[in-house]
Amino acid sequence: MIVANYLAAAALFGLGLYTVLTRRNIIKIVMGLSLMEASGYLLLLSMAYRAGSTAPVLINPPHRRFADPMLQNICLTAIVIGVAITGVFLAVVVRLAQHHRTLDAGRIRDLRG
């Protein structure tokens, strides 16, 4: 099961990278970056998984195997930071669209003076 999660994270990263490298629409590029970010979350949570483990918040656990809470906390923090960064990216895209009247990255690059 863990190997499937690693493969899914690699596939998500590859799909996001493909989207960033092949699309000219800036909104689609931001979506590709979000896919790459989600692959990192999946990778972090997959590394925190332990077979047969319980949550580390139980008072009297049935056994002493716990899932790693540190990676889960880092993942939650990364999600919050990622949402904020995506919001900033989209705000920049809106300003670019208002100023240049296009979302095509190639046309915006051509308009440099």
CSV table of C-alpha atoms in Angstrom, one decimal:
chain,number,residue,atom,x,y,z
A,1,MET,CA,0.0,0.0,0.0
A,2,ILE,CA,2.8,2.4,0.8
A,3,VAL,CA,4.4,1.8,-2.6
A,4,ALA,CA,1.1,2.8,-4.2
A,5,ASN,CA,1.1,6.1,-2.3
A,6,TYR,CA,4.7,6.8,-3.4
A,7,LEU,CA,3.8,6.0,-7.0
A,8,ALA,CA,0.7,8.2,-6.8
A,9,ALA,CA,2.8,11.1,-5.4
A,10,ALA,CA,5.2,10.7,-8.2
A,11,ALA,CA,2.4,10.6,-10.8
A,12,LEU,CA,0.8,13.7,-9.3
A,13,PHE,CA,4.2,15.5,-9.4
A,14,GLY,CA,4.8,14.4,-13.0
A,15,LEU,CA,1.3,15.6,-14.0
A,16,GLY,CA,1.8,18.9,-12.3
A,17,LEU,CA,5.2,19.3,-13.9
A,18,TYR,CA,3.8,18.4,-17.3
A,19,THR,CA,1.1,21.0,-16.9
A,20,VAL,CA,3.5,23.7,-15.9
A,21,LEU,CA,5.9,23.0,-18.8
A,22,THR,CA,3.3,22.6,-21.6
A,23,ARG,CA,0.5,25.0,-20.8
A,24,ARG,CA,0.5,28.7,-21.7
A,25,ASN,CA,-2.6,29.7,-19.7
A,26,ILE,CA,-1.3,31.2,-16.4
A,27,ILE,CA,-4.3,29.8,-14.4
A,28,LYS,CA,-3.5,26.3,-15.7
A,29,ILE,CA,0.2,26.8,-14.7
A,30,VAL,CA,-1.0,27.7,-11.1
A,31,MET,CA,-3.1,24.6,-11.1
A,32,GLY,CA,-0.1,22.5,-12.1
A,33,LEU,CA,1.9,24.0,-9.3
A,34,SER,CA,-0.9,23.1,-6.9
A,35,LEU,CA,-0.8,19.5,-8.2
A,36,MET,CA,2.9,19.4,-7.5
A,37,GLU,CA,2.3,20.7,-4.0
A,38,ALA,CA,-0.4,18.1,-3.4
A,39,SER,CA,2.1,15.4,-4.3
A,40,GLY,CA,4.3,16.6,-1.5
A,41,TYR,CA,1.4,16.4,1.0
A,42,LEU,CA,0.8,12.8,-0.1
A,43,LEU,CA,4.4,11.9,0.2
A,44,LEU,CA,4.6,13.4,3.7
A,45,LEU,CA,1.5,11.6,4.9
A,46,SER,CA,2.8,8.3,3.3
A,47,MET,CA,6.1,8.6,5.2
A,48,ALA,CA,4.2,9.1,8.5
A,49,TYR,CA,2.1,5.9,8.0
A,50,ARG,CA,3.0,2.8,10.0
A,51,ALA,CA,1.1,-0.4,9.5
A,52,GLY,CA,-1.0,-1.3,12.5
A,53,SER,CA,-0.4,1.9,14.3
A,54,THR,CA,-2.8,4.1,16.3
A,55,ALA,CA,-3.2,7.8,16.7
A,56,PRO,CA,-0.7,9.3,19.2
A,57,VAL,CA,-3.5,11.0,21.1
A,58,LEU,CA,-4.9,7.9,22.9
A,59,ILE,CA,-4.6,7.8,26.7
A,60,ASN,CA,-4.4,4.0,27.0
A,61,PRO,CA,-3.3,2.7,23.6
A,62,PRO,CA,-3.7,-1.0,23.0
A,63,HIS,CA,-0.1,-1.2,21.9
A,64,ARG,CA,2.9,1.1,21.6
A,65,ARG,CA,3.0,1.6,17.8
A,66,PHE,CA,2.0,5.2,16.9
A,67,ALA,CA,1.8,7.0,13.6
A,68,ASP,CA,4.4,9.8,13.4
A,69,PRO,CA,2.7,13.0,14.4
A,70,MET,CA,5.5,15.3,13.4
A,71,LEU,CA,5.1,14.6,9.7
A,72,GLN,CA,1.4,15.1,10.0
A,73,ASN,CA,1.9,18.4,11.7
A,74,ILE,CA,4.4,19.5,9.0
A,75,CYS,CA,1.9,18.5,6.4
A,76,LEU,CA,-0.9,20.6,7.9
A,77,THR,CA,1.5,23.6,8.1
A,78,ALA,CA,2.5,23.1,4.5
A,79,ILE,CA,-1.2,23.0,3.5
A,80,VAL,CA,-1.8,26.3,5.1
A,81,ILE,CA,1.2,27.9,3.6
A,82,GLY,CA,0.4,26.4,0.2
A,83,VAL,CA,-3.2,27.8,0.3
A,84,ALA,CA,-1.7,31.3,1.1
A,85,ILE,CA,0.8,31.0,-1.7
A,86,THR,CA,-1.8,29.9,-4.2
A,87,GLY,CA,-4.0,32.8,-3.2
A,88,VAL,CA,-1.1,35.2,-3.9
A,89,PHE,CA,-0.4,33.5,-7.3
A,90,LEU,CA,-4.0,33.9,-8.2
A,91,ALA,CA,-4.0,37.6,-7.2
A,92,VAL,CA,-1.0,38.2,-9.4
A,93,VAL,CA,-2.7,36.4,-12.2
A,94,VAL,CA,-5.8,38.7,-11.8
A,95,ARG,CA,-3.6,41.8,-12.0
A,96,LEU,CA,-1.7,40.4,-15.0
A,97,ALA,CA,-5.1,39.7,-16.8
A,98,GLN,CA,-6.3,43.2,-15.9
A,99,HIS,CA,-3.1,44.9,-17.1
A,100,HIS,CA,-2.4,42.8,-20.3
A,101,ARG,CA,-5.9,41.7,-21.1
A,102,THR,CA,-4.7,38.1,-21.6
A,103,LEU,CA,-3.8,35.0,-19.6
A,104,ASP,CA,-1.4,33.6,-22.3
A,105,ALA,CA,2.1,33.5,-20.8
A,106,GLY,CA,3.7,33.8,-24.2
A,107,ARG,CA,1.8,37.0,-25.1
A,108,ILE,CA,2.6,38.5,-21.7
A,109,ARG,CA,6.3,37.7,-22.2
A,110,ASP,CA,6.2,39.3,-25.7
A,111,LEU,CA,4.7,42.5,-24.3
A,112,ARG,CA,7.9,43.2,-22.2
A,113,GLY,CA,9.4,46.5,-23.2
